[in-house]
GROMACS .gro file of C-alpha atoms in nm:
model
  116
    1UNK     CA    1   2.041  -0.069  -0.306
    2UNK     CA    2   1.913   0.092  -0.640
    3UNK     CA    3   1.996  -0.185  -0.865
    4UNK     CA    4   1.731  -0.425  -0.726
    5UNK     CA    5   1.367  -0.353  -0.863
    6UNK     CA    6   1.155  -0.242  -0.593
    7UNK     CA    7   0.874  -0.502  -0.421
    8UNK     CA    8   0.503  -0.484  -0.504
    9UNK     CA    9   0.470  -0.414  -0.146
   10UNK     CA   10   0.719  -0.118  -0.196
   11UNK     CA   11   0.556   0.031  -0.565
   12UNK     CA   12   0.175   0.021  -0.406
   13UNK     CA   13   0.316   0.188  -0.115
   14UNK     CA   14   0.406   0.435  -0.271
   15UNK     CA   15   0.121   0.467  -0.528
   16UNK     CA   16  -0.146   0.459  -0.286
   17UNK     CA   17   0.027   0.717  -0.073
   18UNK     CA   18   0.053   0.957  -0.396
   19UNK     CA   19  -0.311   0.870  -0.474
   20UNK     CA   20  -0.410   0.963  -0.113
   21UNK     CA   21  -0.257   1.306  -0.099
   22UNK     CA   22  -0.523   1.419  -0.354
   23UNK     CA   23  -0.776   1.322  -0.106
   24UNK     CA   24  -0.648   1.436   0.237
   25UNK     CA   25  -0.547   1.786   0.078
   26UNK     CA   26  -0.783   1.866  -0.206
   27UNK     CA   27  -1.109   1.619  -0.112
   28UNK     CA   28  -1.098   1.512  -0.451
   29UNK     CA   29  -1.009   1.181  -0.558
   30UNK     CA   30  -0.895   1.268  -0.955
   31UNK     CA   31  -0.827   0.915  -1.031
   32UNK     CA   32  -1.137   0.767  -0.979
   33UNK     CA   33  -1.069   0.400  -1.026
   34UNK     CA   34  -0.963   0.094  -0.827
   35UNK     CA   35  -0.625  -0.079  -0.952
   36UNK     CA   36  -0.497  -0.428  -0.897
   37UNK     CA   37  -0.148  -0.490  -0.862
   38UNK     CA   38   0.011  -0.847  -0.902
   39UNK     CA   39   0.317  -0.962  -0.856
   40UNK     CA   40   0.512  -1.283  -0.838
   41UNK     CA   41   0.952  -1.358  -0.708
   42UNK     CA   42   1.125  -1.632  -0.637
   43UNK     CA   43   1.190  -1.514  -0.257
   44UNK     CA   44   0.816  -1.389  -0.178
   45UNK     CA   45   0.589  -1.617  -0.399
   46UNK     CA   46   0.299  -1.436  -0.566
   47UNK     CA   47   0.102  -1.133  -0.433
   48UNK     CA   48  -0.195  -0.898  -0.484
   49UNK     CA   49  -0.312  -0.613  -0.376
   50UNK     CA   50  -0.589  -0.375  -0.484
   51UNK     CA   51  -0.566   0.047  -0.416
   52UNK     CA   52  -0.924   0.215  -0.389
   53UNK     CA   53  -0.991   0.542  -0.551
   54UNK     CA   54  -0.884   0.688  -0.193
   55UNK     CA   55  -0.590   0.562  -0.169
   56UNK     CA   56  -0.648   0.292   0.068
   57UNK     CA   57  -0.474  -0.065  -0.022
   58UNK     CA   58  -0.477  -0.397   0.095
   59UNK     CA   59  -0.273  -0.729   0.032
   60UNK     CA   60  -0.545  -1.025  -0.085
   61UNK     CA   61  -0.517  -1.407  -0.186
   62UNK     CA   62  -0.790  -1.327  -0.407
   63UNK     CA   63  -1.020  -1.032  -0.464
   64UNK     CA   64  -1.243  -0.875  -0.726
   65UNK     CA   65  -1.343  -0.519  -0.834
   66UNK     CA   66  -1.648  -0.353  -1.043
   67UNK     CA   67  -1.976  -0.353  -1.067
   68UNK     CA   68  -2.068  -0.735  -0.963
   69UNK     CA   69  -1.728  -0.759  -0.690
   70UNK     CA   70  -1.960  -0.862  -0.357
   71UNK     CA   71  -2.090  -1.162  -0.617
   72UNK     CA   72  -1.769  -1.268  -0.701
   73UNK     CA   73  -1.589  -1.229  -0.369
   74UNK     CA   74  -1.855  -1.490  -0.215
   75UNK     CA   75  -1.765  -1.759  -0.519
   76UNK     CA   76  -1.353  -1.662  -0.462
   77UNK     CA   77  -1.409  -1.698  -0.094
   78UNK     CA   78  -1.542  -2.070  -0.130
   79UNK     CA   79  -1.216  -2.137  -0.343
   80UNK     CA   80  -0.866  -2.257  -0.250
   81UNK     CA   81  -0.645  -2.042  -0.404
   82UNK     CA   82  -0.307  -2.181  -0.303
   83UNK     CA   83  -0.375  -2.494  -0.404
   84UNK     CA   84  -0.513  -2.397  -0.744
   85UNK     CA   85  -0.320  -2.460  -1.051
   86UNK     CA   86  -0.306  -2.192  -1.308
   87UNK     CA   87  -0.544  -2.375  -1.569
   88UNK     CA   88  -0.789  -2.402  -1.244
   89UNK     CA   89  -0.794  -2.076  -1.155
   90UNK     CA   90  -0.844  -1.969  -1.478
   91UNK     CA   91  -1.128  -2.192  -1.520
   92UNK     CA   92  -1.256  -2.068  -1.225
   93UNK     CA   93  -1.241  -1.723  -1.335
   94UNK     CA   94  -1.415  -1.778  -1.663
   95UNK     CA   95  -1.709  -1.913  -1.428
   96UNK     CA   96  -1.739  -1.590  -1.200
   97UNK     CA   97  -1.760  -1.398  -1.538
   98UNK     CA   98  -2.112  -1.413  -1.624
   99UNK     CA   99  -2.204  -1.268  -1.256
  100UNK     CA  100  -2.021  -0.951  -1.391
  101UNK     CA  101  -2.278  -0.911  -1.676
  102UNK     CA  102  -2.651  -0.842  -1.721
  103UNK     CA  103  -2.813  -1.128  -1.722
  104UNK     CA  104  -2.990  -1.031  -2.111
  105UNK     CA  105  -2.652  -1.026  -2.257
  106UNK     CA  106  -2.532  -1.368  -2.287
  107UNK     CA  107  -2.161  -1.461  -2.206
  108UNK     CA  108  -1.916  -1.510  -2.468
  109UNK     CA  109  -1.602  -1.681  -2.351
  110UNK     CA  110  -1.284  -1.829  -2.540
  111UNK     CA  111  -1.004  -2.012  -2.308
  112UNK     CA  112  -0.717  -2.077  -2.489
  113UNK     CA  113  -0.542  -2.420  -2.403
  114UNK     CA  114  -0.174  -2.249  -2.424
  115UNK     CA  115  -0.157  -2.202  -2.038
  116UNK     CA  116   0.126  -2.459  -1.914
   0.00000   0.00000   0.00000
């Protein structure tokens, strides 16, 4: 029972659930930030899930955060994730990037082959 390593599912649980008590007891929310957690296992596959400042957390296929997230939610919506290779997805990524940035800076990106 406490050998195993606990499930993503399990750890942002947990997290979120600490994270909330600072906003259902003191109304403040001290961490300020939304976190991503990914995971992959043999018996489950892979999985994400992103925890909002409150607290609140939800499992995704695919799902962005910051400043441009609506933006790149529409372009990961029109994508298939689980039939995406690795190097695709990543690819994919690299094109959502320059909706994250103002459009006077121009977008400097370096893939590296390595991914297998």
């Amino acid at each position: 029972m406490y050998t195993e390593p606990i499930s993503i599912k399990h750890l942002v649980d947990r997290v979120s659930g600490y994270v909330h008590q600072f906003t259902r007891y003191s109304a403040a929310r001290p961490f300020g930030c939304c976190v991503l957690f990914g995971s992959y296992d043999k018996k489950m596959g892979s999985s994400l899930y992103m925890m909002e400042p409150s607290g609140v957390s939800w499992g995704y296929n695919g799902c962005a955060i910051g400043k441009a997230r609506q933006e790149a939610k529409t372009e990961i919506e029109k994508l298939n994730l689980k039939e995406l290779s690795l190097r695709e997805a990543v690819n994919e990524a690299a094109k959502m990037y320059p909706l994250s940035i103002s459009s006077s800076t121009p977008p400097k990106i370096h893939l590296f082959p390595t991914i297998s």
